[in-house]
Amino acid sequence: MSGFRIDADRLRDRFDRFNEIGATERGGVDRPALTDENRAARDLLVKWFAEAGLDVRVDGIGNLFARREGRDPEADPVLVGSHVDSQRNGGRFDGVIGVLGALELVESLDDRGRETDRPIEVVSWTNEEGVRFQPDMLGSGVFAGVFDLGEALACEDREGNTVGEELERIGYRGEPVEIEPHSYLELHVEQGPILEDSGISVGAVEGIVGFSWLEGRVEGRADHAGPTPMDARTDALVPVADLIRGVRDLAGRSDDLVGTVGSLEVEPNSVNVIPERVSFTVDLRSPSDEAVEYAVVRVEELVERAARREGAEYTLERIMHVPSVDFEAEIVETVERAAEATGVSHTRLRSGAGHDASYLAGICPTGMVFVPSVDGVSHTECEYTDWADVVAGTDVLCQAVCERAGVEF
Ligand code: GLV
Ligand code: MN
Ligand code: MN
């Protein structure tokens, strides 16, 4: 046996066709969760799943499951997949290679007429990115019992559309699906520079950083930008400017804490009106949950002090916290064995990005296979991974799933 070898041309063809959906002029994709583009992507996936003879089900939060039966249909299945929602003007690789790689696995098994002991369930999770609806990783969170289904369906986007309404609209609100996963594996781009810098093709992921999202709003007083004296203003944007600087300084003080103010809404957003209201978000991440907790407290202090200096009112709420996760050693070793068996260079590393695997790790042994991101860049249209690395990572994913599902390659 010389290790799993996928059909690289088929995967490439699927990847290119899939990414015609929501393609942007600058080479990315725009397919946020439950948009028309996300519906088109789901429709194509379902078509391919059905053509591959898989049994497709949609659960109550719109996760897609596609089952290939095993020799023992009673055995708990190995779950393998990722997500196909994207950032706004995001990249073509984030999530997509994990789902198409899982489809390639079952097709390659079919090509060879090979059965597995355990069933394989290919999965595509709903709203991993959290760009339109917060929190992110919503589908996997519901599946893993972290979020209540009713509350998840009630999440609203900025226009007030709920997840439930949008799932209905695009035709992907399904019924509960009972699955007790034996294990979960996900192929993903690294989204950071470690693999590229070390010239290694595959990362055996040891765990995922913890992160918190805060959402806040500062209320000032709108007034004319000309005649209003500087000492008579309550400018809602000034405390937020102080906060942005403060988050940068806070994160800069510790190697393992990163912090980002990534979203601002300024009202009325006019060149000659003093800002009345500013909404903002803060994203804080670290492998250390204590470091995240400490940072949350410091951000609360920063906002309080900055608002007080300006005489402004404010609100601040933590809208999400995902604890840091360590994957079980046995599954990290599965990924390493798979890389050895397929002859792919590998190293251990930790994910700085969030993944559905964070929630799956709470209910079953969970592992991830990373492939390099060129220039360490992601969540942008120029996100890129060399095709040879995608193929190598998919071989490793397939080999690892085969070990867990009970078939030798
Ligand atoms: C998801 O992509 C995240 O890391 O925020
Ligand atoms: Mn992703
Ligand atoms: Mn992402």
CSV table of C-alpha atoms and ligand atoms in Angstrom, one decimal:
chain,number,residue,atom,x,y,z
A,1,MET,CA,0.0,0.0,0.0
A,2,SER,CA,1.4,3.4,-0.9
A,3,GLY,CA,-1.1,5.8,0.6
A,4,PHE,CA,-4.3,7.4,-0.7
A,5,ARG,CA,-4.1,9.2,-4.1
A,6,ILE,CA,-7.0,11.4,-5.1
A,7,ASP,CA,-8.0,12.3,-8.6
A,8,ALA,CA,-6.4,15.7,-8.7
A,9,ASP,CA,-7.9,16.7,-12.0
A,10,ARG,CA,-11.4,16.0,-10.9
A,11,LEU,CA,-10.9,18.0,-7.7
A,12,ARG,CA,-9.4,20.9,-9.6
A,13,ASP,CA,-12.3,20.9,-12.1
A,14,ARG,CA,-14.8,20.9,-9.2
A,15,PHE,CA,-13.0,23.7,-7.4
A,16,ASP,CA,-13.0,25.9,-10.5
A,17,ARG,CA,-16.6,25.3,-11.3
A,18,PHE,CA,-17.7,25.8,-7.7
A,19,ASN,CA,-15.9,29.1,-7.5
A,20,GLU,CA,-17.7,30.5,-10.5
A,21,ILE,CA,-20.5,31.0,-8.0
A,22,GLY,CA,-20.2,34.5,-6.5
A,23,ALA,CA,-16.9,35.1,-8.3
A,24,THR,CA,-15.5,38.6,-7.9
A,25,GLU,CA,-13.6,40.6,-10.5
A,26,ARG,CA,-10.4,40.4,-8.4
A,27,GLY,CA,-10.4,36.6,-8.2
A,28,GLY,CA,-12.2,36.0,-4.9
A,29,VAL,CA,-15.7,34.9,-4.0
A,30,ASP,CA,-18.6,36.7,-2.3
A,31,ARG,CA,-21.0,34.1,-0.8
A,32,PRO,CA,-21.9,35.0,2.8
A,33,ALA,CA,-24.2,32.6,4.6
A,34,LEU,CA,-27.8,32.3,3.3
A,35,THR,CA,-27.4,34.7,0.4
A,36,ASP,CA,-28.5,33.8,-3.1
A,37,GLU,CA,-24.9,33.0,-3.9
A,38,ASN,CA,-24.7,30.7,-0.9
A,39,ARG,CA,-27.9,29.0,-2.1
A,40,ALA,CA,-26.4,28.5,-5.5
A,41,ALA,CA,-23.3,27.0,-3.9
A,42,ARG,CA,-25.5,24.7,-1.8
A,43,ASP,CA,-27.5,23.6,-4.8
A,44,LEU,CA,-24.4,22.6,-6.7
A,45,LEU,CA,-23.0,20.7,-3.7
A,46,VAL,CA,-26.3,18.8,-3.3
A,47,LYS,CA,-26.3,18.0,-7.0
A,48,TRP,CA,-22.7,16.6,-6.8
A,49,PHE,CA,-23.5,14.7,-3.6
A,50,ALA,CA,-26.6,13.1,-5.3
A,51,GLU,CA,-24.6,12.2,-8.4
A,52,ALA,CA,-22.0,10.5,-6.1
A,53,GLY,CA,-24.9,8.4,-4.8
A,54,LEU,CA,-24.7,9.9,-1.3
A,55,ASP,CA,-27.8,10.2,0.9
A,56,VAL,CA,-28.3,13.9,1.5
A,57,ARG,CA,-30.0,15.4,4.5
A,58,VAL,CA,-30.4,19.0,5.7
A,59,ASP,CA,-30.8,19.6,9.4
A,60,GLY,CA,-32.7,22.3,11.3
A,61,ILE,CA,-29.9,24.9,11.0
A,62,GLY,CA,-29.2,24.1,7.3
A,63,ASN,CA,-26.1,22.0,7.8
A,64,LEU,CA,-25.8,19.6,4.8
A,65,PHE,CA,-24.9,15.9,5.5
A,66,ALA,CA,-24.1,13.4,2.7
A,67,ARG,CA,-23.7,9.8,3.8
A,68,ARG,CA,-21.8,7.0,2.2
A,69,GLU,CA,-22.8,3.7,3.9
A,70,GLY,CA,-20.1,1.6,5.6
A,71,ARG,CA,-19.9,-2.2,6.0
A,72,ASP,CA,-21.4,-1.7,9.5
A,73,PRO,CA,-24.3,0.7,9.1
A,74,GLU,CA,-24.9,0.7,12.8
A,75,ALA,CA,-21.3,2.0,13.5
A,76,ASP,CA,-20.9,5.7,14.3
A,77,PRO,CA,-19.8,7.5,11.2
A,78,VAL,CA,-16.6,9.5,10.5
A,79,LEU,CA,-17.6,13.1,9.8
A,80,VAL,CA,-15.5,15.0,7.3
A,81,GLY,CA,-16.0,18.5,5.8
A,82,SER,CA,-15.9,22.2,6.3
A,83,HIS,CA,-18.0,25.2,5.1
A,84,VAL,CA,-18.9,26.9,1.9
A,85,ASP,CA,-20.1,30.3,3.1
A,86,SER,CA,-17.4,33.0,2.6
A,87,GLN,CA,-16.3,36.4,3.8
A,88,ARG,CA,-17.6,39.4,1.8
A,89,ASN,CA,-15.1,39.6,-1.1
A,90,GLY,CA,-13.3,36.6,0.5
A,91,GLY,CA,-11.0,33.9,-0.8
A,92,ARG,CA,-11.7,30.8,-2.9
A,93,PHE,CA,-10.0,28.3,-0.6
A,94,ASP,CA,-11.3,29.0,2.9
A,95,GLY,CA,-13.7,26.2,3.7
A,96,VAL,CA,-14.2,25.1,0.1
A,97,ILE,CA,-11.2,22.7,-0.1
A,98,GLY,CA,-12.4,21.0,3.0
A,99,VAL,CA,-15.9,20.2,1.6
A,100,LEU,CA,-14.7,19.4,-1.9
A,101,GLY,CA,-11.9,17.3,-0.5
A,102,ALA,CA,-14.4,15.3,1.5
A,103,LEU,CA,-16.5,14.7,-1.7
A,104,GLU,CA,-13.3,13.7,-3.5
A,105,LEU,CA,-12.7,11.1,-0.8
A,106,VAL,CA,-15.9,9.3,-1.3
A,107,GLU,CA,-15.6,9.4,-5.1
A,108,SER,CA,-12.0,8.1,-5.0
A,109,LEU,CA,-13.3,5.2,-2.7
A,110,ASP,CA,-16.0,4.5,-5.3
A,111,ASP,CA,-13.5,4.6,-8.1
A,112,ARG,CA,-11.6,1.8,-6.4
A,113,GLY,CA,-14.7,-0.1,-5.3
A,114,ARG,CA,-13.5,0.2,-1.7
A,115,GLU,CA,-15.8,0.0,1.4
A,116,THR,CA,-15.1,1.4,4.8
A,117,ASP,CA,-16.2,-0.3,8.1
A,118,ARG,CA,-17.8,2.9,9.3
A,119,PRO,CA,-20.1,5.1,7.3
A,120,ILE,CA,-18.7,8.4,6.1
A,121,GLU,CA,-20.7,11.6,6.5
A,122,VAL,CA,-19.6,14.5,4.4
A,123,VAL,CA,-20.7,17.8,6.0
A,124,SER,CA,-21.0,21.4,5.0
A,125,TRP,CA,-21.7,23.6,8.0
A,126,THR,CA,-23.9,26.7,8.0
A,127,ASN,CA,-22.5,30.2,8.7
A,128,GLU,CA,-18.9,29.4,9.7
A,129,GLU,CA,-17.7,32.8,8.9
A,130,GLY,CA,-20.1,34.9,11.0
A,131,VAL,CA,-19.9,37.8,8.5
A,132,ARG,CA,-23.6,38.2,8.1
A,133,PHE,CA,-25.0,36.6,11.2
A,134,GLN,CA,-23.2,36.4,14.5
A,135,PRO,CA,-22.0,34.3,16.2
A,136,ASP,CA,-19.9,32.5,13.7
A,137,MET,CA,-19.6,28.7,13.6
A,138,LEU,CA,-23.4,28.7,14.1
A,139,GLY,CA,-24.2,25.4,12.3
A,140,SER,CA,-21.5,23.3,14.1
A,141,GLY,CA,-22.4,25.0,17.4
A,142,VAL,CA,-26.0,23.9,17.1
A,143,PHE,CA,-24.9,20.4,16.0
A,144,ALA,CA,-22.6,20.1,19.0
A,145,GLY,CA,-25.3,21.4,21.4
A,146,VAL,CA,-23.4,24.6,22.2
A,147,PHE,CA,-26.2,26.8,20.8
A,148,ASP,CA,-30.0,26.3,21.1
A,149,LEU,CA,-31.6,25.8,17.7
A,150,GLY,CA,-34.4,28.3,18.4
A,151,GLU,CA,-31.9,31.0,19.4
A,152,ALA,CA,-29.7,30.3,16.4
A,153,LEU,CA,-32.7,30.6,14.1
A,154,ALA,CA,-33.6,34.0,15.7
A,155,CYS,CA,-30.1,35.6,15.0
A,156,GLU,CA,-30.6,38.7,12.8
A,157,ASP,CA,-28.5,40.3,10.1
A,158,ARG,CA,-28.2,44.1,9.9
A,159,GLU,CA,-31.4,44.4,7.9
A,160,GLY,CA,-33.3,42.4,10.6
A,161,ASN,CA,-33.6,39.2,8.5
A,162,THR,CA,-33.4,36.1,10.8
A,163,VAL,CA,-31.4,33.0,10.1
A,164,GLY,CA,-34.7,31.0,10.2
A,165,GLU,CA,-36.4,33.3,7.6
A,166,GLU,CA,-33.3,33.2,5.3
A,167,LEU,CA,-33.0,29.4,5.5
A,168,GLU,CA,-36.7,29.2,4.5
A,169,ARG,CA,-36.2,31.6,1.7
A,170,ILE,CA,-33.3,29.7,0.2
A,171,GLY,CA,-35.0,26.3,0.8
A,172,TYR,CA,-32.5,24.9,3.3
A,173,ARG,CA,-34.4,24.7,6.6
A,174,GLY,CA,-34.5,21.0,7.3
A,175,GLU,CA,-35.4,18.5,10.0
A,176,PRO,CA,-33.3,17.3,12.9
A,177,VAL,CA,-30.6,14.8,11.8
A,178,GLU,CA,-29.4,12.3,14.4
A,179,ILE,CA,-25.7,11.7,14.0
A,180,GLU,CA,-23.3,10.6,16.8
A,181,PRO,CA,-19.9,11.1,15.1
A,182,HIS,CA,-17.1,8.7,15.8
A,183,SER,CA,-14.6,11.4,14.8
A,184,TYR,CA,-14.4,14.6,12.8
A,185,LEU,CA,-11.7,15.6,10.3
A,186,GLU,CA,-11.4,18.9,8.4
A,187,LEU,CA,-9.0,20.0,5.7
A,188,HIS,CA,-8.4,23.8,5.7
A,189,VAL,CA,-5.9,26.5,4.6
A,190,GLU,CA,-3.6,27.6,7.4
A,191,GLN,CA,-4.4,31.3,7.0
A,192,GLY,CA,-1.1,32.1,8.6
A,193,PRO,CA,2.6,32.0,7.6
A,194,ILE,CA,4.0,29.0,9.5
A,195,LEU,CA,3.8,26.3,6.8
A,196,GLU,CA,5.0,28.6,4.0
A,197,ASP,CA,7.9,29.9,6.0
A,198,SER,CA,9.1,26.4,6.8
A,199,GLY,CA,8.5,25.0,3.3
A,200,ILE,CA,6.3,22.2,4.7
A,201,SER,CA,3.2,21.0,2.9
A,202,VAL,CA,0.9,19.9,5.7
A,203,GLY,CA,0.1,20.9,9.3
A,204,ALA,CA,-1.2,18.4,11.8
A,205,VAL,CA,-3.2,20.8,13.9
A,206,GLU,CA,-2.8,20.4,17.7
A,207,GLY,CA,-5.6,22.8,18.7
A,208,ILE,CA,-7.3,26.1,18.0
A,209,VAL,CA,-6.9,29.5,19.8
A,210,GLY,CA,-9.7,30.8,22.0
A,211,PHE,CA,-11.5,34.0,21.0
A,212,SER,CA,-14.0,36.5,22.1
A,213,TRP,CA,-16.1,39.0,20.1
A,214,LEU,CA,-17.4,42.2,21.7
A,215,GLU,CA,-19.9,44.5,20.2
A,216,GLY,CA,-20.3,48.1,21.4
A,217,ARG,CA,-21.8,51.5,20.6
A,218,VAL,CA,-20.8,55.0,21.7
A,219,GLU,CA,-23.5,57.7,21.7
A,220,GLY,CA,-22.4,61.3,21.3
A,221,ARG,CA,-24.2,64.4,20.0
A,222,ALA,CA,-24.6,65.3,16.4
A,223,ASP,CA,-23.8,68.9,15.5
A,224,HIS,CA,-22.4,71.1,12.8
A,225,ALA,CA,-18.6,70.5,12.1
A,226,GLY,CA,-18.0,74.2,11.6
A,227,PRO,CA,-19.4,76.5,14.2
A,228,THR,CA,-19.3,74.1,17.2
A,229,PRO,CA,-16.4,74.9,19.4
A,230,MET,CA,-14.0,72.0,20.2
A,231,ASP,CA,-14.8,72.1,23.9
A,232,ALA,CA,-18.5,71.9,23.2
A,233,ARG,CA,-18.5,68.6,21.4
A,234,THR,CA,-19.4,65.0,22.3
A,235,ASP,CA,-18.0,63.2,19.4
A,236,ALA,CA,-18.9,59.5,19.4
A,237,LEU,CA,-15.9,58.6,17.1
A,238,VAL,CA,-13.2,60.0,19.4
A,239,PRO,CA,-13.5,57.3,22.1
A,240,VAL,CA,-13.6,54.6,19.4
A,241,ALA,CA,-10.4,56.0,18.0
A,242,ASP,CA,-8.8,55.8,21.4
A,243,LEU,CA,-10.1,52.2,21.7
A,244,ILE,CA,-8.6,51.2,18.4
A,245,ARG,CA,-5.2,52.5,19.5
A,246,GLY,CA,-5.6,50.8,22.9
A,247,VAL,CA,-6.4,47.4,21.4
A,248,ARG,CA,-3.3,47.6,19.2
A,249,ASP,CA,-1.1,48.5,22.3
A,250,LEU,CA,-2.7,45.8,24.4
A,251,ALA,CA,-2.1,43.1,21.8
A,252,GLY,CA,1.4,44.4,21.1
A,253,ARG,CA,2.4,43.8,24.7
A,254,SER,CA,2.0,40.0,24.5
A,255,ASP,CA,3.1,37.7,21.8
A,256,ASP,CA,0.2,35.4,21.9
A,257,LEU,CA,-2.7,37.9,22.1
A,258,VAL,CA,-4.1,39.5,18.9
A,259,GLY,CA,-6.8,42.1,18.8
A,260,THR,CA,-8.7,43.8,16.0
A,261,VAL,CA,-11.4,46.4,15.7
A,262,GLY,CA,-12.7,45.2,12.3
A,263,SER,CA,-16.1,46.8,11.9
A,264,LEU,CA,-17.3,50.4,12.4
A,265,GLU,CA,-20.5,52.1,11.6
A,266,VAL,CA,-20.5,55.8,11.9
A,267,GLU,CA,-23.8,57.8,12.0
A,268,PRO,CA,-24.7,60.0,10.3
A,269,ASN,CA,-21.3,59.5,8.5
A,270,SER,CA,-21.2,62.9,7.0
A,271,VAL,CA,-18.1,65.1,6.3
A,272,ASN,CA,-19.5,68.1,8.1
A,273,VAL,CA,-21.5,66.5,11.0
A,274,ILE,CA,-19.9,65.5,14.3
A,275,PRO,CA,-20.5,61.8,14.7
A,276,GLU,CA,-23.5,61.0,16.8
A,277,ARG,CA,-23.3,57.3,17.1
A,278,VAL,CA,-20.6,54.7,16.4
A,279,SER,CA,-21.0,50.9,16.5
A,280,PHE,CA,-17.9,48.8,16.6
A,281,THR,CA,-16.7,45.3,17.1
A,282,VAL,CA,-13.6,43.9,18.9
A,283,ASP,CA,-12.0,40.5,18.1
A,284,LEU,CA,-9.6,39.1,20.7
A,285,ARG,CA,-7.7,35.8,20.4
A,286,SER,CA,-5.0,33.8,22.2
A,287,PRO,CA,-4.1,30.2,22.8
A,288,SER,CA,-4.5,31.2,26.5
A,289,ASP,CA,-8.1,31.6,27.7
A,290,GLU,CA,-6.7,33.7,30.6
A,291,ALA,CA,-5.1,36.1,28.2
A,292,VAL,CA,-8.4,36.5,26.3
A,293,GLU,CA,-10.3,37.1,29.6
A,294,TYR,CA,-7.7,39.6,30.7
A,295,ALA,CA,-7.9,41.4,27.4
A,296,VAL,CA,-11.8,41.6,27.6
A,297,VAL,CA,-11.5,43.3,31.0
A,298,ARG,CA,-8.9,45.7,29.7
A,299,VAL,CA,-11.1,46.6,26.6
A,300,GLU,CA,-14.0,47.3,29.0
A,301,GLU,CA,-11.8,49.7,30.9
A,302,LEU,CA,-10.6,51.3,27.7
A,303,VAL,CA,-14.1,52.0,26.5
A,304,GLU,CA,-15.3,53.2,29.8
A,305,ARG,CA,-12.4,55.6,30.2
A,306,ALA,CA,-12.5,56.9,26.6
A,307,ALA,CA,-16.2,57.5,26.7
A,308,ARG,CA,-16.0,59.3,30.0
A,309,ARG,CA,-13.2,61.6,28.7
A,310,GLU,CA,-15.6,62.6,25.9
A,311,GLY,CA,-18.7,62.8,28.1
A,312,ALA,CA,-20.3,60.1,25.9
A,313,GLU,CA,-22.6,57.2,26.7
A,314,TYR,CA,-21.7,53.7,25.7
A,315,THR,CA,-22.8,50.1,25.7
A,316,LEU,CA,-20.5,47.1,25.4
A,317,GLU,CA,-21.5,43.4,25.2
A,318,ARG,CA,-19.6,40.2,24.7
A,319,ILE,CA,-21.4,38.4,21.9
A,320,MET,CA,-19.3,35.3,21.6
A,321,HIS,CA,-16.6,33.3,23.4
A,322,VAL,CA,-15.0,30.1,22.0
A,323,PRO,CA,-12.6,28.6,24.5
A,324,SER,CA,-9.2,27.4,23.2
A,325,VAL,CA,-9.2,23.8,22.2
A,326,ASP,CA,-6.5,21.0,22.4
A,327,PHE,CA,-7.2,18.2,20.0
A,328,GLU,CA,-6.8,14.7,21.3
A,329,ALA,CA,-3.3,13.3,20.8
A,330,GLU,CA,-4.6,10.1,19.1
A,331,ILE,CA,-6.1,12.1,16.2
A,332,VAL,CA,-3.1,14.4,15.8
A,333,GLU,CA,-1.1,11.2,15.4
A,334,THR,CA,-3.6,9.9,12.9
A,335,VAL,CA,-2.9,13.0,10.7
A,336,GLU,CA,0.8,12.5,11.1
A,337,ARG,CA,0.6,8.8,10.2
A,338,ALA,CA,-1.5,9.8,7.2
A,339,ALA,CA,1.2,12.3,6.1
A,340,GLU,CA,3.9,9.6,6.5
A,341,ALA,CA,1.8,7.1,4.5
A,342,THR,CA,1.3,9.5,1.6
A,343,GLY,CA,4.9,10.8,1.7
A,344,VAL,CA,3.9,14.4,2.5
A,345,SER,CA,6.1,16.7,4.7
A,346,HIS,CA,4.4,17.7,7.9
A,347,THR,CA,4.7,19.6,11.2
A,348,ARG,CA,2.5,20.2,14.2
A,349,LEU,CA,0.9,23.7,14.6
A,350,ARG,CA,-2.0,25.5,16.3
A,351,SER,CA,-4.7,27.3,14.4
A,352,GLY,CA,-4.9,31.1,14.9
A,353,ALA,CA,-8.3,31.1,13.1
A,354,GLY,CA,-11.6,29.8,14.3
A,355,HIS,CA,-13.0,26.6,12.9
A,356,ASP,CA,-16.1,24.4,13.2
A,357,ALA,CA,-13.6,21.8,14.6
A,358,SER,CA,-13.6,23.9,17.8
A,359,TYR,CA,-17.1,22.8,18.6
A,360,LEU,CA,-16.8,19.3,17.2
A,361,ALA,CA,-13.9,18.7,19.5
A,362,GLY,CA,-16.4,19.0,22.4
A,363,ILE,CA,-18.3,15.9,21.2
A,364,CYS,CA,-15.8,13.6,19.4
A,365,PRO,CA,-12.1,13.1,18.6
A,366,THR,CA,-11.4,15.9,16.2
A,367,GLY,CA,-8.5,16.7,13.9
A,368,MET,CA,-7.5,19.1,11.2
A,369,VAL,CA,-5.1,19.0,8.2
A,370,PHE,CA,-3.7,22.4,7.2
A,371,VAL,CA,-2.1,23.4,3.9
A,372,PRO,CA,0.0,26.5,3.3
A,373,SER,CA,-1.5,29.9,2.6
A,374,VAL,CA,0.7,31.9,0.2
A,375,ASP,CA,2.0,34.9,2.1
A,376,GLY,CA,0.0,33.7,5.0
A,377,VAL,CA,-3.0,35.7,3.6
A,378,SER,CA,-6.7,34.8,3.9
A,379,HIS,CA,-10.2,36.4,4.3
A,380,THR,CA,-9.4,38.4,1.2
A,381,GLU,CA,-9.7,37.9,-2.6
A,382,CYS,CA,-6.0,37.2,-3.1
A,383,GLU,CA,-6.0,34.2,-0.7
A,384,TYR,CA,-4.1,31.5,-2.5
A,385,THR,CA,-2.7,28.0,-2.0
A,386,ASP,CA,-0.5,26.2,-4.5
A,387,TRP,CA,-2.4,23.4,-6.2
A,388,ALA,CA,0.2,20.8,-5.4
A,389,ASP,CA,-0.4,21.6,-1.7
A,390,VAL,CA,-4.1,21.3,-2.0
A,391,VAL,CA,-3.7,17.9,-3.6
A,392,ALA,CA,-1.1,16.7,-0.9
A,393,GLY,CA,-3.4,18.0,1.9
A,394,THR,CA,-6.4,16.2,0.4
A,395,ASP,CA,-4.4,12.9,0.1
A,396,VAL,CA,-3.5,13.3,3.8
A,397,LEU,CA,-7.2,14.0,4.7
A,398,CYS,CA,-8.4,11.0,2.8
A,399,GLN,CA,-5.7,8.7,4.3
A,400,ALA,CA,-6.6,9.9,7.8
A,401,VAL,CA,-10.3,9.4,7.3
A,402,CYS,CA,-9.7,5.9,6.0
A,403,GLU,CA,-7.8,5.0,9.1
A,404,ARG,CA,-10.6,6.3,11.3
A,405,ALA,CA,-13.3,4.6,9.1
A,406,GLY,CA,-11.5,1.3,8.9
A,407,VAL,CA,-10.0,0.7,5.4
A,408,GLU,CA,-6.4,0.3,4.6
A,409,PHE,CA,-4.5,2.3,1.9
B,1,GLV,C1,-13.4,32.5,11.1
B,1,GLV,O1,-13.0,32.3,9.9
B,1,GLV,C2,-12.7,33.2,12.1
B,1,GLV,O2,-11.5,32.7,12.4
B,1,GLV,O3,-13.1,34.2,12.5
B,2,MN,MN,-12.8,28.6,7.2
B,3,MN,MN,-12.8,32.1,7.3
